[in-house]
Amino acid sequence: MPIVNINDRLFGLQTKDTSYIISLTDEGVPESLYWGKRIDCLEDFLDESGKKLLLKNTHGSNLIREECSSFGGTCYKEASLKITFSNGVRDFRYRTVECKADGESLEIILEDKSYPFLMHLYYEVFPEENIIKKWRRAENRGKDPVFLERIFSGEYGIPGEGYESIQYKGRWGGEFQEYNETVDSGKRVSESLYGLTGHTVNPSFIIHKKATETAGDVYYGALEYSGNFKCVTEAVNSGWLNILIGITDTDFLWELKEGECFDTPAVYAGYSDAGFEKMSHTMHTFCRRHLMPQPYAEKPLPVLYNSWYSTEFDVQCKEQIELAKAASETGVELFVVDDGWFEGRNDDTAGLGDWYVDKEKFPDGLSELSDAVHDLGMDFGLWIEPEMVNPKSRLFQEHPDWIYSYPGREVIMGRNQYELDMSNPEVINYLTEQFDKLLGENRIEYIKWDMNRYASEMGTEHLLPSKWKELSYRNTQGVYSLIRELRKRHPYVEFEACASGGGRVDFGAMRYFDEYWVSDNTDALDRLFIQESYSRLYPAKYMRSWLTDDKEMNSRTIPLDFRMHAAMCGALGVGVDLNHISTRKKERITEHIREYKSVREIIQFGDLYRLSSLRQSDICALQYVKDDKSVLFVFLDHERYGREDYSVRLRGLEADKRYSLEIDGTRCVKTGGFLMNYGLKVKLCGDYDSKMICLEEII
């Protein structure tokens, strides 16, 4: 059974390989006793408790790894809940009043000892995927309001000290810059205040002790949310680590009136006893099975061409048709017109909000281009930025009150645009009808949904100022409601999440989008680092990666093969300027696209093995394995001391099976045992050399 209930006192959340054990203390406080490798005899935990820890003059909340710690009283660690009752009381003193275990779900209900306020702790076990979902619901059963100042989604306690935390630092063009630090005292806070996930940190945690790709204990989790968030890891002074994750409490206040509830976003967490590789495989599989929307979860993503680098804002129907012809000749399957197709959009100072086809650029509407693209055997897509509006737009002139602003304050401009108030139902209804009409009147199979500025002046005319601290959360829910409705009305449109690159890469966006644009940085070498760190928790299938023209981000020249191979490590896209390309270069791109299509399902649906990283080695080596086939990519950034041969030990193969492969024009057959233990010799030389090697099991 996924949920084992012993006397309504001890609960074992059992997956195939792991156990998460919760016990109720004598005072009725849910306490985490264990999280790790599966233990079947749960009766052994009946007499265990952190309260038995022998530390002089240490007591209360610092001894117990609580499932729901509350601010106030003798709680001196970071708490996951902070509330204020109408009379000013600011703590939650509770007892467990009911526990409901049913199949794969558990609900623990906490009730305040003095006030009609309940906290529901929810758990759902995914046994085969080794993932446990947590979320909470606050419920006010009284007549007086209750104010939520902090309500995190999940709290996790891990015994022991000396843990290390992996998080990300970043900015536009430099997302997912991974760093590792020891958490042996104090608190580490990762937080976004950008109004969305942002480029700086990610709503996730990875905790380990000297783990490697294939060895060591790793505890990890990811939040299903795309707004302002906070993750806190604290080394508690009684010798354990506390982890909290959820909506940020910075500039947050939610009023619960009589009979009202508030549900937190969910957090999905797991444990690996075999390093980061097992963690990644677990999360990638879970995402494909339970988070990715249908129908694209089971379908390989098409090879995409985006017109931005060829035409930018200078979009003209005839030229786009010629560009589409050139793209189709390379084997592209999806042709996308980026910015510049709609009314008034000749640069980034005007047009956002007016989602009408520009009649000067498309005299006969989009159908002429769309029909031409489909006649060429490709699908057709468009770029949009729903959450923004330019001052120079029909929408803003008619509805200046539909943006976030403070009374009497000049609104701060970002990229020549304002942020629409996505908490306002009128705004959501307008956008829904606009895009529904666009998708309904035109044959469009793909939408790139962009978001190019951060939040500011979180005030609005449609809510009282006392409710403005709810706006960040309400904004995120508004975005979700818009994409949810559009998907409902147009279920076969593929949606890509972009926010100036990777500003909205999270499990919340994954619920509604079919892929991420991970970074505007398409420099192949930078991308290897970004993509490696991204892959810790997020699958390759969701990672759009483009081939673009050389020197797009950095002033260095990288060969086409290297750039193409880097882009092929996810869902391949092409953005080179096809109006200025040599015949030979176009032929080479065509060859690579053909190669990619032959291995696409292995890359998008297979298990990823990070064999070698440029962070610690001379080469980057990535292997994808699906069933009896495998693809290996190897990258050398620059030759060192005359060395030209490298031995790469593969993983994920069957030791006693034989595999056929071709390397440098020579075909050979080797056993899986040989390839995984002795290794494959690969020749790489010069600057920016790379290889793609395909392996197939033979009878």
XYZ file of C-alpha atoms in Angstrom:
699
model
C 0.000 0.000 0.000
C 1.316 3.488 -0.819
C -0.067 4.833 2.496
C 0.468 2.676 5.577
C -1.603 3.786 8.590
C -0.667 2.430 12.005
C -3.282 3.350 14.627
C -3.824 6.820 13.137
C -0.519 7.645 14.815
C 2.153 6.648 12.336
C 1.939 7.066 8.568
C 4.288 5.593 5.999
C 4.259 7.142 2.531
C 5.768 4.290 0.541
C 7.014 4.447 -3.018
C 8.764 1.673 -4.879
C 12.195 2.681 -3.574
C 11.627 5.268 -0.818
C 9.855 5.864 2.470
C 8.585 9.089 4.016
C 7.519 8.505 7.626
C 5.269 10.865 9.610
C 4.345 10.408 13.256
C 2.085 12.335 15.617
C 3.710 13.464 18.854
C 1.866 13.138 22.169
C 0.708 16.725 21.640
C -0.693 15.905 18.215
C 2.033 17.553 16.149
C 2.867 15.845 12.811
C 6.577 15.089 12.826
C 8.777 13.836 10.020
C 10.751 10.866 11.323
C 12.418 9.583 8.187
C 12.915 10.301 4.487
C 15.124 7.970 2.510
C 15.582 4.469 1.171
C 12.522 2.271 1.594
C 11.947 0.627 4.983
C 9.135 -1.918 5.203
C 8.883 -2.578 8.937
C 7.268 0.701 10.009
C 6.504 -0.544 13.524
C 10.160 0.114 14.299
C 9.357 3.845 14.202
C 6.594 3.754 16.829
C 8.813 4.883 19.706
C 10.908 7.352 17.732
C 10.738 11.150 18.041
C 13.026 14.124 17.814
C 11.898 15.030 21.313
C 14.144 12.247 22.577
C 17.228 14.049 21.311
C 19.551 14.623 24.257
C 20.560 18.274 23.992
C 20.764 20.353 27.130
C 18.558 23.433 27.215
C 17.168 22.701 23.741
C 13.499 21.978 23.416
C 10.305 22.560 21.472
C 10.236 23.315 17.787
C 13.997 23.081 17.296
C 13.923 19.393 18.213
C 10.988 18.352 16.066
C 11.108 18.113 12.293
C 7.587 19.454 11.962
C 5.389 19.022 8.919
C 3.813 22.411 9.630
C 5.795 24.748 11.849
C 4.100 27.984 12.848
C 5.498 31.401 13.654
C 5.235 32.383 17.305
C 5.436 30.595 20.615
C 8.820 28.930 21.002
C 9.414 28.405 17.288
C 12.758 30.071 16.592
C 13.551 28.366 13.316
C 12.094 29.587 10.033
C 8.407 28.641 10.102
C 6.266 27.523 7.176
C 3.084 29.240 8.406
C 2.403 32.698 9.773
C -1.136 33.943 10.433
C -2.867 36.756 12.293
C -6.303 36.404 13.839
C -8.720 39.329 13.955
C -7.829 40.133 17.587
C -4.113 40.379 16.840
C -3.045 36.902 17.987
C -0.175 35.874 15.699
C 0.486 32.197 16.242
C -1.174 28.906 15.333
C -1.361 26.556 18.318
C -2.929 23.424 17.024
C -3.678 19.774 17.496
C -4.306 17.094 14.893
C -8.045 16.408 14.821
C -8.307 13.959 11.941
C -6.196 11.866 9.594
C -7.619 10.439 6.371
C -5.623 7.812 4.520
C -7.094 6.595 1.249
C -5.095 4.601 -1.293
C -2.327 6.924 -2.478
C -3.525 10.022 -0.571
C -3.214 11.257 2.985
C -4.857 14.265 4.621
C -3.853 15.479 8.084
C -6.173 18.114 9.542
C -4.823 20.544 12.123
C -7.157 22.742 14.179
C -6.259 25.728 16.304
C -6.924 25.117 19.985
C -8.797 28.413 20.408
C -10.011 29.568 16.990
C -12.152 27.960 14.246
C -9.233 27.762 11.843
C -8.041 24.591 10.108
C -4.902 23.700 8.206
C -5.184 20.713 5.881
C -1.914 18.973 5.013
C -2.279 16.969 1.806
C 0.013 14.242 0.498
C -0.168 12.162 -2.663
C 2.165 9.279 -3.372
C 3.306 8.309 -6.874
C 4.681 4.831 -6.080
C 6.210 3.881 -9.426
C 7.788 7.299 -9.970
C 9.189 7.621 -6.396
C 7.678 11.086 -5.992
C 5.580 12.519 -3.146
C 3.361 15.539 -3.673
C 2.598 17.994 -0.853
C 0.253 20.939 -0.659
C -1.872 22.740 1.951
C -5.272 24.306 2.410
C -6.059 26.999 4.975
C -9.727 27.090 6.010
C -11.495 29.753 8.065
C -14.589 28.344 9.779
C -15.120 31.398 11.925
C -17.012 34.633 11.317
C -13.982 36.888 11.782
C -11.328 37.164 9.073
C -7.964 35.435 9.321
C -4.910 36.890 7.602
C -2.329 34.616 6.016
C 1.086 36.280 6.094
C 3.021 33.175 5.075
C 1.844 29.795 3.887
C 4.474 27.599 2.284
C 3.566 24.485 0.330
C 5.889 22.059 2.021
C 8.351 21.604 4.866
C 11.048 18.923 4.986
C 13.417 17.972 7.792
C 16.577 15.941 7.231
C 18.665 14.727 10.195
C 22.371 15.416 10.333
C 24.727 18.198 9.343
C 27.157 19.037 6.556
C 24.617 19.161 3.759
C 25.239 20.964 0.518
C 22.701 22.861 -1.553
C 22.600 23.260 -5.328
C 20.847 26.394 -6.556
C 21.159 28.722 -9.496
C 22.320 32.264 -10.001
C 21.629 33.967 -13.256
C 20.304 36.804 -15.358
C 19.071 37.313 -18.886
C 21.328 35.309 -21.200
C 22.935 33.533 -18.262
C 20.209 31.373 -16.793
C 20.828 28.239 -14.728
C 24.328 29.142 -13.558
C 24.673 26.325 -11.077
C 26.477 26.735 -7.791
C 26.973 24.455 -4.809
C 27.418 25.602 -1.216
C 27.548 23.974 2.197
C 24.640 24.742 4.520
C 26.215 24.151 7.906
C 24.896 27.214 9.754
C 22.226 29.838 9.366
C 19.781 30.130 6.470
C 20.045 30.200 2.703
C 17.206 31.938 0.886
C 16.351 31.644 -2.810
C 13.575 34.031 -3.740
C 11.953 35.631 -6.770
C 10.268 39.037 -6.532
C 10.056 39.571 -10.293
C 6.369 38.722 -10.637
C 7.235 35.404 -12.280
C 9.837 32.667 -11.854
C 12.623 34.945 -13.063
C 16.126 34.340 -14.365
C 17.970 34.471 -11.058
C 16.934 31.397 -9.059
C 14.559 28.486 -9.592
C 11.610 27.288 -7.430
C 13.318 24.056 -6.474
C 15.804 22.558 -4.035
C 18.569 19.969 -4.349
C 20.229 18.921 -1.074
C 23.047 16.383 -0.863
C 26.190 15.266 0.938
C 29.163 15.114 -1.431
C 26.994 13.416 -4.030
C 28.149 12.724 -7.584
C 26.249 11.804 -10.712
C 26.057 8.161 -9.679
C 26.587 8.048 -5.894
C 25.357 9.716 -2.737
C 22.137 10.779 -1.036
C 20.149 13.519 -2.756
C 16.913 15.143 -1.557
C 15.103 17.285 -4.095
C 11.849 19.026 -4.865
C 10.234 21.431 -7.339
C 7.349 23.851 -6.840
C 4.392 23.867 -9.223
C 4.205 27.656 -9.413
C 5.252 30.457 -11.790
C 5.037 33.514 -9.524
C 7.032 35.011 -6.671
C 8.391 32.152 -4.557
C 10.779 31.478 -1.719
C 12.890 28.485 -0.752
C 14.660 28.466 2.617
C 17.229 25.927 3.802
C 18.192 26.294 7.438
C 20.770 24.422 9.481
C 18.832 24.082 12.739
C 21.051 24.247 15.811
C 19.942 20.841 17.091
C 21.679 19.092 14.216
C 19.327 18.840 11.264
C 18.383 20.675 8.096
C 14.989 22.291 7.533
C 13.736 23.010 4.002
C 10.733 25.195 3.223
C 9.352 26.078 -0.194
C 6.302 27.921 -1.475
C 4.838 31.305 -2.332
C 7.046 34.063 -0.989
C 5.842 35.886 2.107
C 7.495 39.107 0.914
C 4.719 41.583 0.087
C 2.107 38.864 0.595
C -1.037 39.020 2.697
C -4.193 37.027 2.044
C -7.465 37.688 3.845
C -9.615 34.629 4.540
C -13.194 35.604 5.245
C -15.803 33.374 6.810
C -15.994 30.014 5.051
C -13.126 30.771 2.673
C -10.153 28.543 1.846
C -6.744 29.140 0.317
C -4.862 26.360 -1.476
C -1.115 26.493 -1.962
C 0.609 25.294 -5.116
C 1.993 21.783 -4.893
C 5.593 20.723 -4.412
C 6.900 17.434 -5.836
C 9.790 15.871 -3.974
C 11.906 12.746 -4.004
C 15.015 11.047 -2.673
C 17.868 9.406 -4.569
C 20.367 6.999 -3.041
C 22.437 6.976 -6.239
C 23.336 10.590 -6.938
C 22.038 13.209 -9.341
C 21.531 10.892 -12.290
C 18.824 8.885 -10.543
C 17.224 12.140 -9.396
C 17.089 13.437 -12.972
C 15.689 10.207 -14.385
C 13.018 10.162 -11.677
C 11.934 13.750 -12.267
C 12.038 13.511 -16.057
C 9.874 10.387 -16.030
C 7.444 11.901 -13.546
C 7.072 15.037 -15.648
C 6.286 13.067 -18.781
C 3.701 10.908 -17.019
C 1.952 13.414 -14.780
C 2.684 17.080 -15.577
C 3.069 17.534 -19.321
C -0.232 18.350 -21.041
C -1.723 16.121 -23.686
C -1.538 15.527 -26.582
C 2.095 16.624 -26.862
C 3.376 14.724 -23.825
C 3.520 11.568 -25.949
C 4.444 13.235 -29.244
C 7.942 14.288 -30.311
C 8.225 18.027 -30.821
C 8.742 19.141 -34.422
C 11.863 20.799 -35.822
C 11.087 24.497 -35.708
C 12.191 27.496 -37.749
C 11.733 30.986 -36.287
C 11.924 34.018 -38.555
C 13.237 36.536 -35.998
C 16.902 36.575 -36.972
C 16.033 36.801 -40.654
C 13.499 39.638 -40.566
C 13.048 40.925 -36.998
C 10.133 43.432 -37.094
C 10.271 43.838 -40.887
C 7.655 41.173 -41.534
C 6.117 41.100 -45.030
C 3.897 38.325 -46.355
C 5.779 37.693 -49.612
C 9.181 37.653 -47.919
C 7.895 35.282 -45.220
C 6.637 32.902 -47.896
C 10.080 32.886 -49.523
C 11.648 32.306 -46.120
C 9.231 29.441 -45.488
C 10.269 27.848 -48.804
C 13.913 28.014 -47.777
C 13.105 26.560 -44.352
C 11.106 23.687 -45.823
C 14.053 22.747 -48.050
C 16.133 22.046 -44.928
C 13.541 19.653 -43.497
C 11.930 22.042 -40.990
C 8.459 20.933 -39.851
C 7.129 24.083 -38.152
C 7.494 27.626 -39.489
C 7.064 30.431 -36.946
C 6.641 34.147 -37.572
C 8.059 35.954 -34.587
C 7.374 39.545 -33.508
C 6.133 42.083 -36.037
C 3.047 40.445 -37.608
C 0.357 42.479 -35.805
C -1.050 45.978 -36.100
C 1.377 48.844 -35.496
C 4.304 46.579 -34.670
C 7.278 48.000 -36.581
C 9.498 48.185 -33.499
C 9.099 47.474 -29.802
C 7.496 50.817 -28.934
C 3.994 50.075 -30.237
C 1.407 47.409 -30.946
C 1.383 45.127 -27.901
C -2.220 44.596 -26.902
C -3.615 45.060 -30.408
C -3.686 41.480 -31.569
C -4.997 42.204 -35.052
C -3.186 41.108 -38.204
C -1.395 44.067 -39.814
C -3.238 44.699 -43.090
C -0.292 46.532 -44.601
C 1.949 43.506 -44.101
C -0.766 40.927 -44.756
C -3.344 42.533 -47.128
C -5.284 39.274 -47.360
C -4.848 38.327 -43.713
C -2.682 35.523 -42.387
C -4.330 32.915 -44.580
C -2.061 33.612 -47.551
C 1.061 32.868 -45.527
C -0.533 30.104 -43.480
C -1.795 28.329 -46.616
C 1.603 28.630 -48.271
C 3.348 27.182 -45.205
C 0.924 24.260 -45.069
C 1.287 23.661 -48.796
C 5.007 23.306 -48.155
C 4.259 20.504 -45.683
C 4.928 22.483 -42.512
C 2.831 23.617 -39.557
C 2.420 27.341 -38.896
C 3.033 29.341 -35.711
C 3.099 32.859 -34.272
C 4.761 34.820 -31.473
C 2.585 36.647 -28.910
C 3.131 38.516 -25.648
C -0.292 38.447 -23.952
C 0.623 39.978 -20.583
C 1.986 43.254 -21.962
C 0.734 46.445 -23.583
C 2.501 49.362 -25.263
C 1.390 52.940 -24.494
C 1.167 53.338 -28.270
C -1.673 50.879 -28.739
C -5.399 50.964 -29.214
C -5.871 48.809 -26.111
C -4.017 51.177 -23.788
C -5.792 54.249 -25.157
C -9.144 52.604 -24.472
C -8.223 50.982 -21.139
C -5.385 52.842 -19.368
C -6.739 51.402 -16.114
C -5.901 47.853 -17.193
C -2.248 48.035 -16.144
C -0.586 47.707 -12.753
C 0.049 51.175 -11.313
C 0.057 53.279 -8.158
C -2.169 56.386 -7.959
C -0.190 59.556 -8.490
C 2.960 57.686 -9.531
C 4.522 57.548 -12.953
C 4.512 53.951 -14.148
C 7.998 52.575 -14.634
C 8.498 51.535 -18.247
C 10.188 48.268 -19.113
C 11.133 47.499 -22.723
C 8.737 50.270 -23.799
C 5.779 48.407 -22.304
C 3.504 48.146 -19.285
C 2.274 45.004 -17.565
C -1.407 44.225 -17.943
C -3.359 43.536 -14.769
C -3.796 39.797 -15.130
C -5.664 39.685 -11.828
C -8.524 41.580 -13.492
C -11.180 39.240 -14.972
C -12.012 41.856 -17.624
C -8.428 41.709 -18.907
C -8.475 37.909 -18.977
C -11.798 37.875 -20.816
C -10.516 40.373 -23.404
C -7.341 38.399 -24.052
C -9.217 35.114 -24.178
C -11.555 36.387 -26.875
C -8.756 38.045 -28.852
C -6.591 34.932 -29.028
C -9.536 32.594 -29.414
C -10.548 34.586 -32.485
C -6.981 34.592 -33.820
C -6.650 30.821 -33.420
C -10.181 30.146 -34.610
C -9.963 32.185 -37.805
C -6.499 31.004 -38.827
C -4.845 27.648 -39.200
C -2.236 27.928 -36.459
C -0.591 24.935 -34.772
C 1.902 26.699 -32.498
C 2.130 29.749 -30.252
C 5.299 31.171 -28.700
C 4.107 32.942 -25.543
C 6.652 35.546 -24.468
C 6.917 37.818 -21.405
C 9.627 40.464 -21.606
C 9.583 42.554 -18.452
C 9.412 42.172 -14.695
C 6.648 43.373 -12.393
C 6.525 46.804 -10.764
C 3.903 49.008 -9.056
C 1.687 46.135 -7.983
C -1.416 48.232 -7.517
C -4.699 48.165 -9.391
C -7.936 50.106 -9.743
C -10.184 47.055 -9.606
C -9.199 46.023 -6.057
C -8.968 47.989 -2.825
C -5.418 48.840 -1.685
C -5.912 46.473 1.257
C -5.932 43.621 -1.290
C -2.837 44.666 -3.240
C -0.572 42.231 -1.419
C -2.614 39.487 -3.074
C -1.807 40.729 -6.567
C 1.314 38.689 -7.261
C -0.537 35.459 -6.552
C -3.673 36.613 -8.370
C -1.583 37.619 -11.387
C -0.104 34.131 -11.669
C -3.545 32.566 -11.390
C -4.757 34.935 -14.116
C -1.999 33.786 -16.469
C -2.879 30.167 -15.733
C -6.580 30.797 -16.344
C -5.844 32.362 -19.747
C -3.610 29.568 -21.022
C -5.932 26.942 -19.526
C -8.934 28.353 -21.400
C -7.034 28.698 -24.672
C -5.841 25.100 -24.421
C -9.391 23.982 -23.708
C -10.688 25.760 -26.811
C -7.709 24.815 -29.013
C -6.346 21.522 -27.648
C -4.096 20.790 -30.622
C -2.138 24.026 -30.557
C 1.418 23.648 -29.276
C 2.333 26.352 -26.730
C 5.896 27.356 -25.853
C 6.684 29.224 -22.628
C 9.177 32.044 -23.058
C 9.950 34.910 -20.705
C 12.943 36.756 -22.157
C 14.433 33.303 -22.288
C 14.200 31.114 -19.188
C 12.185 33.412 -16.938
C 9.314 30.945 -16.635
C 10.916 27.511 -16.328
C 9.054 25.749 -13.534
C 6.653 22.894 -12.877
C 3.707 25.299 -12.844
C 4.344 26.383 -16.428
C 4.855 22.749 -17.390
C 1.205 22.084 -16.566
C 0.091 24.399 -19.364
C 2.924 24.674 -21.903
C 4.512 22.081 -24.153
C 8.110 23.330 -24.008
C 10.361 26.056 -22.599
C 12.593 28.550 -24.308
C 15.398 28.123 -21.789
C 17.532 31.129 -22.754
C 17.829 33.857 -25.376
C 21.513 32.980 -25.301
C 22.100 30.666 -28.266
C 25.897 30.636 -28.043
C 26.625 26.917 -28.241
C 29.321 26.828 -25.552
C 27.264 28.860 -23.079
C 24.300 26.664 -23.890
C 26.143 23.485 -22.893
C 26.507 24.860 -19.361
C 22.941 26.209 -19.223
C 21.469 22.999 -20.595
C 23.461 20.770 -18.262
C 22.206 22.556 -15.150
C 18.675 22.805 -16.532
C 18.639 19.032 -17.010
C 19.041 18.369 -13.295
C 15.268 18.577 -12.838
C 13.816 19.466 -16.236
C 13.609 17.081 -19.242
C 15.281 17.528 -22.614
C 11.933 17.274 -24.383
C 10.895 20.599 -22.831
C 14.068 22.404 -23.862
C 13.897 24.321 -27.152
C 17.406 24.910 -28.404
C 18.205 26.754 -31.621
C 20.935 26.928 -34.169
C 21.474 30.635 -34.854
C 24.078 32.659 -36.691
C 27.586 32.789 -35.273
C 28.477 35.468 -32.711
C 24.824 35.964 -31.773
C 25.710 36.410 -28.083
C 29.496 36.356 -27.699
C 32.296 37.567 -29.964
C 33.642 34.162 -30.845
C 33.405 31.932 -33.864
C 32.077 28.411 -33.300
C 31.833 25.863 -36.128
C 28.421 24.920 -37.458
C 28.702 21.258 -36.419
C 29.405 22.170 -32.776
C 26.508 24.648 -32.713
C 24.154 22.188 -34.351
C 25.105 19.352 -32.028
C 24.498 21.572 -28.974
C 21.050 22.492 -30.309
C 20.246 18.841 -31.014
C 20.521 18.001 -27.305
C 16.894 19.063 -26.809
C 13.972 19.987 -29.050
C 15.736 21.315 -32.133
C 14.997 24.736 -33.565
C 16.653 26.761 -36.302
C 16.955 30.539 -36.344
C 19.765 31.258 -38.795
C 19.215 34.052 -41.305
C 18.241 32.005 -44.335
C 18.304 35.160 -46.471
C 22.081 35.304 -46.091
C 23.379 31.767 -46.072
C 25.674 29.846 -48.408
C 24.497 26.805 -50.292
C 27.052 24.636 -48.502
C 25.907 25.830 -45.075
C 22.286 25.182 -45.964
C 23.157 21.674 -47.156
C 24.984 20.959 -43.902
C 22.038 22.187 -41.846
C 19.768 19.929 -43.901
C 22.034 16.960 -43.182
C 21.973 17.665 -39.439
C 18.181 18.038 -39.376
C 17.898 14.666 -41.121
C 20.234 13.149 -38.513
C 18.275 14.727 -35.693
C 14.968 13.338 -36.900
C 16.471 9.845 -36.900
C 17.347 10.115 -33.185
C 14.745 12.647 -31.984
C 12.656 10.178 -29.995
C 15.744 8.900 -28.183
C 16.689 12.453 -27.152
C 13.202 13.662 -26.258
C 11.972 10.496 -24.527
C 15.128 8.679 -23.447
C 17.099 8.726 -20.200
C 19.848 11.344 -20.103
C 23.290 10.467 -18.759
C 25.669 13.352 -18.051
C 28.895 11.418 -18.584
C 31.333 14.320 -18.430
C 31.103 18.044 -17.772
C 33.286 20.938 -18.907
C 33.073 22.139 -15.313
C 35.384 19.339 -14.196
C 36.755 17.851 -17.422
C 38.214 18.730 -20.803
C 35.091 17.484 -22.568
C 31.325 17.473 -22.258
C 29.734 14.085 -22.949
C 25.979 13.477 -22.960
C 24.267 10.173 -23.651
C 20.586 9.491 -24.299
C 19.242 5.947 -23.979
C 15.844 4.640 -25.038
C 15.133 0.919 -25.265
C 17.817 -0.663 -27.479
C 19.163 2.580 -28.950
C 21.480 5.283 -27.689
C 22.913 8.612 -28.862
C 26.181 10.074 -27.621
C 27.241 13.723 -28.005
C 30.826 14.701 -27.187
C 32.106 18.299 -27.152
C 35.625 19.738 -26.833
C 35.863 23.506 -26.356
C 39.622 23.693 -27.015
C 42.492 21.294 -27.414
C 44.865 21.039 -24.457
C 48.566 20.167 -24.604
C 48.314 18.228 -27.865
C 45.807 15.693 -26.575
C 43.404 14.450 -29.256
C 41.883 11.229 -27.884
C 39.452 10.840 -25.025
C 37.944 7.762 -23.436
C 34.233 8.070 -22.643
C 32.649 5.432 -20.429
C 28.987 5.031 -21.324
C 26.087 4.173 -19.023
C 22.607 2.751 -19.310
C 23.502 -0.146 -21.633
C 23.038 -3.890 -21.162
C 26.420 -5.318 -20.212
C 25.960 -8.596 -22.110
C 24.377 -7.077 -25.205
C 26.291 -6.109 -28.355
C 26.024 -2.643 -29.850
C 26.788 -1.467 -33.362
C 28.208 2.017 -33.800
C 30.098 4.104 -36.323
C 32.842 6.511 -35.349
C 35.017 8.515 -37.749
C 33.741 6.473 -40.694
C 34.554 3.104 -39.127
C 31.791 0.746 -38.007
C 32.416 -1.567 -35.077
C 30.549 -3.786 -32.625
C 31.225 -3.707 -28.894
C 29.527 -5.158 -25.835
C 27.761 -2.932 -23.347
C 30.163 -4.138 -20.672
C 33.146 -2.975 -22.719
C 31.594 0.426 -23.507
C 30.576 1.070 -19.893
C 33.759 -0.131 -18.195
C 36.626 0.291 -20.644
C 35.031 3.052 -22.634
C 34.791 4.381 -26.158
C 37.801 6.142 -27.650
C 36.793 9.439 -29.282
C 39.121 11.709 -31.252
C 38.588 15.446 -30.746
C 41.021 18.187 -31.678
C 41.371 21.919 -32.208
C 38.812 24.415 -30.997
C 35.121 23.539 -30.750
C 35.176 20.003 -32.033
C 32.171 17.738 -31.515
C 30.746 14.366 -32.493
C 27.385 12.618 -32.495
C 27.617 8.825 -32.269
C 24.618 6.498 -32.589
C 24.509 3.052 -30.997
C 22.019 0.266 -31.614
C 21.703 -3.087 -29.963
C 22.116 -5.981 -32.380
C 20.968 -9.572 -32.096
